[in-house]
Coordinates of C-alpha atoms and ligand atoms in Angstrom, one line a residue:
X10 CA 50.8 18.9 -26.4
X11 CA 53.8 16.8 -28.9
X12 CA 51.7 15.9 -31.9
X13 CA 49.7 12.8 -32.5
X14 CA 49.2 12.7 -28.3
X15 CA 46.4 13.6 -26.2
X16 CA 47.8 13.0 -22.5
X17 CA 44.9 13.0 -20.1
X18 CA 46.8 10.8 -17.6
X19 CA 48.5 13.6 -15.2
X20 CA 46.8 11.8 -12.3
X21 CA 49.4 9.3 -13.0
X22 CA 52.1 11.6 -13.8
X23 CA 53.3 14.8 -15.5
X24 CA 55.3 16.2 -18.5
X25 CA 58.3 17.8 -16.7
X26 CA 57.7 21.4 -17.6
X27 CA 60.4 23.3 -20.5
X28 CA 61.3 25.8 -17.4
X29 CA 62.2 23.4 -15.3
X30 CA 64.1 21.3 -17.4
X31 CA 66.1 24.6 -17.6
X32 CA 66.1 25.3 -14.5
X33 CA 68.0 21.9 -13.7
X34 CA 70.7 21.7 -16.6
X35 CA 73.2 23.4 -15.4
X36 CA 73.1 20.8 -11.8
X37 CA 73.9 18.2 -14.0
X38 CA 77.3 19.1 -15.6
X39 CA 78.2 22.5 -14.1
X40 CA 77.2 22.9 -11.2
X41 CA 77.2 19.5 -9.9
X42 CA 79.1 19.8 -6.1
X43 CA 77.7 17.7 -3.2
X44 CA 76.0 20.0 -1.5
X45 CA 77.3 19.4 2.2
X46 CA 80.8 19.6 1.1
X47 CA 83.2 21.9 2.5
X48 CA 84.9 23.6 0.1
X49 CA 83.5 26.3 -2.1
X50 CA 82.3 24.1 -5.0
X51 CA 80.0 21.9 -2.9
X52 CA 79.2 24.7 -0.7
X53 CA 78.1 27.2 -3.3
X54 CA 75.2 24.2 -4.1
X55 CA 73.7 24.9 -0.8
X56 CA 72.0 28.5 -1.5
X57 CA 70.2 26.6 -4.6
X58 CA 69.0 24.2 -2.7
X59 CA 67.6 26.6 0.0
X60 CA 66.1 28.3 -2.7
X61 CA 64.0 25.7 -3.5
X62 CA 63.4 24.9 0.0
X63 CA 61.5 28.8 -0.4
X64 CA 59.5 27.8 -3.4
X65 CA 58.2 24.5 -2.0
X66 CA 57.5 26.2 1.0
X67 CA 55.3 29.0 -0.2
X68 CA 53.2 26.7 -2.1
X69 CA 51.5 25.6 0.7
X70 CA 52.2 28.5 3.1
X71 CA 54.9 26.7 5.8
X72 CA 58.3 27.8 6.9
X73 CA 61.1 26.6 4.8
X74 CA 62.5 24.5 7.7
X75 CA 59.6 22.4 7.9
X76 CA 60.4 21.3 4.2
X77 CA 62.4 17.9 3.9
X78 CA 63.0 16.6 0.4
X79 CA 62.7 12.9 -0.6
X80 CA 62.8 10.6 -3.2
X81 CA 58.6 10.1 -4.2
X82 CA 55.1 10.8 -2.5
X83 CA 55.9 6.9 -1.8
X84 CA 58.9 7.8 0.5
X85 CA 57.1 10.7 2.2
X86 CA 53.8 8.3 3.1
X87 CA 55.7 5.7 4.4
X88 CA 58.7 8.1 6.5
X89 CA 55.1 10.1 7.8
X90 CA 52.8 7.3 9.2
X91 CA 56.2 5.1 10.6
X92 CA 58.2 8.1 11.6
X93 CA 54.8 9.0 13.7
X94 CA 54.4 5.6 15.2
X95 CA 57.8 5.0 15.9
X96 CA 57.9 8.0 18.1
X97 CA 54.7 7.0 20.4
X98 CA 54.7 3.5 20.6
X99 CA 52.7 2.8 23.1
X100 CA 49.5 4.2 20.6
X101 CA 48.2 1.5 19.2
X102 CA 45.5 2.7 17.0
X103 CA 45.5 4.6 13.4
X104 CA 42.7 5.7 11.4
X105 CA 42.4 6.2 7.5
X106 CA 40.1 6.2 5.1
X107 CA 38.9 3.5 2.6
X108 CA 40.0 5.2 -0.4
X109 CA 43.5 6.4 -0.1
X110 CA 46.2 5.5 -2.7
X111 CA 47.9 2.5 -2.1
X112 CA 51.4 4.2 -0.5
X113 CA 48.9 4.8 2.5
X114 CA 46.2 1.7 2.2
X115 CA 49.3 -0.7 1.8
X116 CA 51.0 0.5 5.1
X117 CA 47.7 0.7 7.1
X118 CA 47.3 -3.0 5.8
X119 CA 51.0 -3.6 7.1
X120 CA 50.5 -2.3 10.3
X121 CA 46.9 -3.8 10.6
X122 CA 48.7 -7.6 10.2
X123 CA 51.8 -6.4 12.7
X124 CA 49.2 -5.5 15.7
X125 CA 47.6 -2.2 15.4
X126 CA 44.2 -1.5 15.2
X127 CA 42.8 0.1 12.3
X128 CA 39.8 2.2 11.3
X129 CA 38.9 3.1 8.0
X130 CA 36.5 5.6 7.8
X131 CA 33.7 5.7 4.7
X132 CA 33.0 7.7 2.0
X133 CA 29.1 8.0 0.5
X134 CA 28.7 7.4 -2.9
X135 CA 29.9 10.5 -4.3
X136 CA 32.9 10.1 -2.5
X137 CA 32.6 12.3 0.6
X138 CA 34.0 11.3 3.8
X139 CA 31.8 10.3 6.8
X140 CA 32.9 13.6 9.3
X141 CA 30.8 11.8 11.9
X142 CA 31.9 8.5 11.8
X143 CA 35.5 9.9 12.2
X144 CA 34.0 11.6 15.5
X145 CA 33.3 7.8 16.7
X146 CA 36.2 6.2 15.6
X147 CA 39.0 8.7 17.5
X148 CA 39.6 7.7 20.9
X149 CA 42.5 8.4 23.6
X150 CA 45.0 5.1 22.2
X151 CA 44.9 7.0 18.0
X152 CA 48.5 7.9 17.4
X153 CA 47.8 8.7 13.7
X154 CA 45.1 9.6 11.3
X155 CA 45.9 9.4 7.9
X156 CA 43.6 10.7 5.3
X157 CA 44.4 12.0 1.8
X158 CA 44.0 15.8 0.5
X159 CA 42.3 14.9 -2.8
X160 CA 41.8 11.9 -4.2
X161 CA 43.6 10.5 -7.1
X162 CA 40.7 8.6 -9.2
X163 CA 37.8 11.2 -8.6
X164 CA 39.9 14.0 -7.6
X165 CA 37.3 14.6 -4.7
X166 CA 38.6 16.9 -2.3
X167 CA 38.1 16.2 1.7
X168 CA 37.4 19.0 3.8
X169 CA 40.8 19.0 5.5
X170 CA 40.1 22.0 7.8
X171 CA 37.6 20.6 9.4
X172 CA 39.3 16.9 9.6
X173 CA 42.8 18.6 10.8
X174 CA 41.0 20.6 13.5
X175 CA 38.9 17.5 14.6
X176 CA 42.1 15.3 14.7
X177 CA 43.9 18.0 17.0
X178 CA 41.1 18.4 19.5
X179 CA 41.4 14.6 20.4
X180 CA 45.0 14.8 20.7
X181 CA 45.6 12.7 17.6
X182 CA 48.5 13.7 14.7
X183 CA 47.6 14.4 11.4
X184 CA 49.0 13.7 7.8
X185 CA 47.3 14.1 4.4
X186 CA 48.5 13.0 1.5
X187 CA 48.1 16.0 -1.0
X188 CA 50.0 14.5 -3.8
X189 CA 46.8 15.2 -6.0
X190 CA 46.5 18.6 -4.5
X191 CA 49.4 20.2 -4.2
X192 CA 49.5 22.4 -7.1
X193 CA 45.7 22.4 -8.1
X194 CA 44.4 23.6 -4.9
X195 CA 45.0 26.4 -2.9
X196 CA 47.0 25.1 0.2
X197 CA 47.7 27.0 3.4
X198 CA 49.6 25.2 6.4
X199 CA 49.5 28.5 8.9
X200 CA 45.9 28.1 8.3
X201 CA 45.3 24.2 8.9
X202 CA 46.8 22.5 11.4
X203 CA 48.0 19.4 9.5
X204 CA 51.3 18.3 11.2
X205 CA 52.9 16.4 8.4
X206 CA 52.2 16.3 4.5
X207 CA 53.3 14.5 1.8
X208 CA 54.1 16.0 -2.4
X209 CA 55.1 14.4 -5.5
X210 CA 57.2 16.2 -7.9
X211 CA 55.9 13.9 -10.9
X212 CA 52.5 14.9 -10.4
X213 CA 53.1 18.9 -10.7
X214 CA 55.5 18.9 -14.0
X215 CA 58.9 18.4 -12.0
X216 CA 60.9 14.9 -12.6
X217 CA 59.6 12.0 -11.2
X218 CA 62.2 11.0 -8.1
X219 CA 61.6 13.9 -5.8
X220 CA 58.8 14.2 -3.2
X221 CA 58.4 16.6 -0.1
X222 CA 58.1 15.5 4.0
X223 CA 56.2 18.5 5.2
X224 CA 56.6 18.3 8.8
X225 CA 55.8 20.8 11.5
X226 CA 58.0 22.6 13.6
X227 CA 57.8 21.1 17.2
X228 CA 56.2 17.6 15.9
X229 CA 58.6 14.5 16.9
X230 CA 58.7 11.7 13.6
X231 CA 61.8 9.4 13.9
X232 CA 63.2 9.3 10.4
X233 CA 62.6 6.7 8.3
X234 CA 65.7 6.8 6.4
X235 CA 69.1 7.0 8.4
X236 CA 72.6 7.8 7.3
X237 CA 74.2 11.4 6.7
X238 CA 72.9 14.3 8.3
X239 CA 71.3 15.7 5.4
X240 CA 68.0 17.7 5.3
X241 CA 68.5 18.4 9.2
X242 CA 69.0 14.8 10.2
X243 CA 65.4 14.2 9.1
X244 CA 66.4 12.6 5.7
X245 CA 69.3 10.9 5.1
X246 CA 71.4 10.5 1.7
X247 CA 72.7 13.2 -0.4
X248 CA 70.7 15.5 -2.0
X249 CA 69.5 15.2 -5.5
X250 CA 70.1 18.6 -6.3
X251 CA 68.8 18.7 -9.9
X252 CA 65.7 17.7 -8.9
X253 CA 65.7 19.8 -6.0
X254 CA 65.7 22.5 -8.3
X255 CA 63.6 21.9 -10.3
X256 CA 60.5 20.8 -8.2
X257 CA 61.4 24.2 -6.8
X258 CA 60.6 26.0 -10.2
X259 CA 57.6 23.4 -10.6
X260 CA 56.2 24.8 -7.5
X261 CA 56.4 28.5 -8.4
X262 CA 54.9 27.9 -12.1
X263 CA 52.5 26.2 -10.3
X264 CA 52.0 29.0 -7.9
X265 CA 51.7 31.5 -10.9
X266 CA 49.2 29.1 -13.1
X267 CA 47.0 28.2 -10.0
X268 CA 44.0 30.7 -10.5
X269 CA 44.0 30.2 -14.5
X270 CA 44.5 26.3 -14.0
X271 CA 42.0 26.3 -11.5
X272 CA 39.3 28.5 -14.3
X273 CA 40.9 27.0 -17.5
X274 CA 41.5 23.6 -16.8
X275 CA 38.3 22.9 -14.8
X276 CA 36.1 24.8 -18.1
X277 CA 38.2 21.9 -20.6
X278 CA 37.0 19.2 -18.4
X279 CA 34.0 20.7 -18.0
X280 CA 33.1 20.6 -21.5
X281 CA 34.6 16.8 -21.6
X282 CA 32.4 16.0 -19.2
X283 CA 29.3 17.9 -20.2
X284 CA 29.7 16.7 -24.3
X285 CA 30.1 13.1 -23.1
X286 CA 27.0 12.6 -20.6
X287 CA 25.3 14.3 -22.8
X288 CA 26.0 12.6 -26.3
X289 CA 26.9 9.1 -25.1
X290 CA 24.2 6.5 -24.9
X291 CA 24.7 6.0 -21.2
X292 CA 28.3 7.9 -19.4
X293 CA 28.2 9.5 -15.7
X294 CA 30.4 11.1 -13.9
X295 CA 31.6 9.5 -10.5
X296 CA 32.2 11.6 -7.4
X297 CA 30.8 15.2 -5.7
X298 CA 30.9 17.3 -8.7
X299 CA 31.5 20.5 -6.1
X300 CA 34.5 19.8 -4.3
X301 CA 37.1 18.3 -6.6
X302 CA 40.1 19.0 -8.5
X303 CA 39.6 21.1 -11.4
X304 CA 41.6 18.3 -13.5
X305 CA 40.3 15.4 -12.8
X306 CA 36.7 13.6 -14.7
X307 CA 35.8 10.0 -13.6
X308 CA 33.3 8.9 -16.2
X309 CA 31.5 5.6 -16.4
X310 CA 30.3 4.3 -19.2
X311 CA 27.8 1.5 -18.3
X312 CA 28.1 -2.2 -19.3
X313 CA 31.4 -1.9 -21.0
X314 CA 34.8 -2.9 -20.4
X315 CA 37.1 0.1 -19.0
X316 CA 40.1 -1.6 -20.4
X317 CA 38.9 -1.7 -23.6
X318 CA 38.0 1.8 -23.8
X319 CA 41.7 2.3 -22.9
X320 CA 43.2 0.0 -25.4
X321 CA 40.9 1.8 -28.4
X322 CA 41.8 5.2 -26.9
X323 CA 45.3 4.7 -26.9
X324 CA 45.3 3.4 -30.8
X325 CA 44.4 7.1 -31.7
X326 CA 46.9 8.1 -29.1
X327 CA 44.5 9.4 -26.3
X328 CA 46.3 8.7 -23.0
X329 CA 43.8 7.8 -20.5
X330 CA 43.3 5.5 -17.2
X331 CA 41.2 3.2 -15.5
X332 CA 41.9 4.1 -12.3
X333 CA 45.5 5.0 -10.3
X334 CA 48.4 4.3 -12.0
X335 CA 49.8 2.0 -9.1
X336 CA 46.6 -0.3 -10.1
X337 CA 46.2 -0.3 -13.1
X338 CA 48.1 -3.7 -14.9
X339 CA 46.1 -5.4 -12.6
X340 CA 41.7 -6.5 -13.6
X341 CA 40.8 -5.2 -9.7
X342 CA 38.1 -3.2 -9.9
X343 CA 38.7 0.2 -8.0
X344 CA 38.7 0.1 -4.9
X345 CA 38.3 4.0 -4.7
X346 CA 35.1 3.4 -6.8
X347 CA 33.8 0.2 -4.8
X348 CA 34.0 2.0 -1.3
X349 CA 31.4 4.8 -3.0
X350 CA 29.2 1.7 -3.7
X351 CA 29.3 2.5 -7.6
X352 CA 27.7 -0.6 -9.2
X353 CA 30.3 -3.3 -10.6
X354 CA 28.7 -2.7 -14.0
X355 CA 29.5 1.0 -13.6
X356 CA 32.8 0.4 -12.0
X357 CA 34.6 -1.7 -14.8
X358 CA 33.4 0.8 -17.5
X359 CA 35.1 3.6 -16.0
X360 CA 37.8 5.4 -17.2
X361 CA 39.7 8.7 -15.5
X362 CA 40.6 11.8 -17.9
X363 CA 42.8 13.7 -16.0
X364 CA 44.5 16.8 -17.4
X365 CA 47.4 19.5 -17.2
X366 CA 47.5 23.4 -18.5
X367 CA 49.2 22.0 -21.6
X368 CA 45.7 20.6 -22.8
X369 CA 43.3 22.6 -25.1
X370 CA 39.7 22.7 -26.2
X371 CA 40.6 20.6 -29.3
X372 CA 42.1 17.8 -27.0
X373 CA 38.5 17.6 -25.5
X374 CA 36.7 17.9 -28.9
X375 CA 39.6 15.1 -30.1
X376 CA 38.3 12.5 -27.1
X377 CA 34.5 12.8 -27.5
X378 CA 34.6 12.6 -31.0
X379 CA 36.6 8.6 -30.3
X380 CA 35.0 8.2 -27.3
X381 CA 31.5 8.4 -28.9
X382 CA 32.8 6.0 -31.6
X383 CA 34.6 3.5 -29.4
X384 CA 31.3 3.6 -27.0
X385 CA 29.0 2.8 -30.0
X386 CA 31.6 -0.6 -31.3
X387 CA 32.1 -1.6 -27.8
X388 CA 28.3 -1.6 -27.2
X389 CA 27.9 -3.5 -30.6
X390 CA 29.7 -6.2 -29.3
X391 CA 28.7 -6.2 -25.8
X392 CA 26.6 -8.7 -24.9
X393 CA 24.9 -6.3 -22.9
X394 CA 23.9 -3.4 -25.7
X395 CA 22.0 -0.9 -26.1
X396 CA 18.7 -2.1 -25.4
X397 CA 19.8 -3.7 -22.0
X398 CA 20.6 0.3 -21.5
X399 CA 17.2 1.5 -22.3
X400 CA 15.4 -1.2 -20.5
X401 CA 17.3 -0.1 -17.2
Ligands
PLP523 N1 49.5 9.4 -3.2 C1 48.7 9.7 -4.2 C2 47.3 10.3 -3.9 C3 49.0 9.4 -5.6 O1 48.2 9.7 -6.6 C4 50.3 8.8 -5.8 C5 50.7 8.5 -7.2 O2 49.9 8.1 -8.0 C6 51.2 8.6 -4.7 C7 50.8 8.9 -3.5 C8 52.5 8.0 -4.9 O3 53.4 9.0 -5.4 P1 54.8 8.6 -6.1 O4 54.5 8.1 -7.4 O5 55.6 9.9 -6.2 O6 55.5 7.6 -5.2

């Protein structure tokens, strides 16, 4: 970590590894052919691109040809759910759940307003979806269920299997967004039977501007974006080779780090978490402590302002969040956090620590120590203080 900075926001997005910034130097100024052109300096770009194709592809286990490259996790949300819609139209309902980031909730909402029925399915207050009440909600008219990998504010992780399975029996397709997954978790598409699947480069240490369409062989999406005949006809508009490249290296370091991530990174924020329930005068952690990302700590701190915390954080340069990056600018309370039924007093004092491989035990130490400090002033101000804590 660069010096004077504690970044604990890789929910939100990532430092772009040293070895892939390597990796994609030379597509800038040497070898910088379009890679559909005939002639032997466009068409030497191809086999680089293929490459990565490979290393995107065995991150999650899926044949190289079911790998489209796009522009964000964004792109890949939207081209899923409307590419799947626009090819059965006469399916008129979709299901999701209450708590996905907003490049799913916002198209759901979209499509809610423009005549199709939508379910959202619930989560309990630790964040877990309601399997059940997904049972109920499919019928024979669901074209689509939507519903995300890992979430991005707790970093709870949905039992995929079991939803991708269900989905399938009822005839239903299947995306996930695994944005917040790929990378952390161990993902294996032969194994689940997710038909499409969406990736953000910026969330795994490539550049931010590249994203992955998984779709599976044999499953009809009309493509969102129309033009040139690039990625297969699937994805229009020429290749951003650099990029390309490099989320291809970000996806093989992440394949190599995954098992030490998943032991190191989890035993930093472990100790985060630990030190700070313990030691502050009233913190707790939001979400099923079992089955989440190994990165991610969602910590309330009761009766104080989450934005604040952030502001005071920052002045010692400790890089935190309040809840998705999309979200944050605006005062709404989390939706994620709400939909759990986390009390509003717990809600606006939260704040999300999310980290990388490139944090180290004195990051952690480095944030309790403030945190302790900033939770002691902002209580001191607070017109609910400490003794409103003790009386509850
Ligand atoms: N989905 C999830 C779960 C996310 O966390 C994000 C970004 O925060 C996105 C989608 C959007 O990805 P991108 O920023 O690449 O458009």
């Amino acid at each position: 970590m660069s010096q004077n900075v504690v970044y604990t926001d890789n929910n939100a997005t990532t430092m772009v590894a040293p070895e892939v910034v390597e990796a994609m130097m030379p597509f800038f100024s040497q070898l910088y052919g379009n890679a559909s052109s005939m002639h032997f300096f466009g068409g030497q770009i191809k086999k680089y691109v293929d490459d990565a194709r490979g290393k995107v592809a065995a991150l999650i286990n899926a044949d190289p040809a079911e790998i489209i490259f796009t522009s964000c996790g964004t792109e890949s949300d939207n081209a899923a759910i409307r590419g799947i819609l626009a090819a059965q139209p006469e399916k008129r309902h979709i299901i999701t759940s209450r708590v996905e980031h907003p490049a799913v909730k916002n198209v759901f909402q979209h499509l809610g307003k423009n005549g199709y029925r939508v379910s959202e399915i619930s989560v309990d207050r630790l964040g877990r979806i309601d399997l059940d009440e997904l049972r109920e909600k499919l019928d024979h008219e669901t074209a689509l269920v939507s519903i995300m990998w890992a979430n991005n504010e707790t970093g709870v992780i949905f039992p995929i299997q079991e939803i991708a399975e269900l989905v399938k029996s009822r005839g239903a397709v299947f995306h996930t967004d695994a944005v917040q997954a790929a990378g952390k978790v161990s993902i294996d598409l032969h194994k689940t039977p997710v038909d499409l699947l969406s990736i953000s480069g910026h969330k795994l240490h490539a550049p931010k501007g590249i994203g992955v369409l998984y779709l599976r062989k044999g499953v009809h999406c009309v493509p969102f974006m129309m033009g040139g005949h690039q990625e297969s006809g699937r994805r229009a508009g020429t290749e951003n080779v650099p990029y390309i490249v490099g989320l291809g290296r970000a996806c093989e370091l992440a394949h190599e780090f995954m098992s030490v991530e998943q032991r190191e990174v989890a035993r930093l924020r472990d100790l985060l978490e630990s030190e700070l329930t313990e030691k502050a005068i009233d913190a707790s952690v939001n979400g099923d402590t079992e089955h989440r990302l190994p990165n991610t700590a969602n910590i309330s701190f009761k009766y104080i302002e989450g934005e604040s915390i952030l502001m005071l954080l920052s002045e010692v340069g400790i890089a935190a969040s309040s809840g998705s990056a999309c979200t944050s600018g605006s005062l709404e309370p989390s939706h994620v956090l709400r939909a759990m039924g986390i009390p509003f007093t717990r809600v606006h004092g939260s704040v999300r620590f999310s980290l990388s491989r490139y944090n180290t035990q004195d990051d952690m130490h480095f944030i309790v120590q403030h945190m302790l400090r900033i939770e002691k002033r902002l209580r001191d101000i607070s017109p609910f203080g400490r003794d409103e804590i003790n009386a509850h």
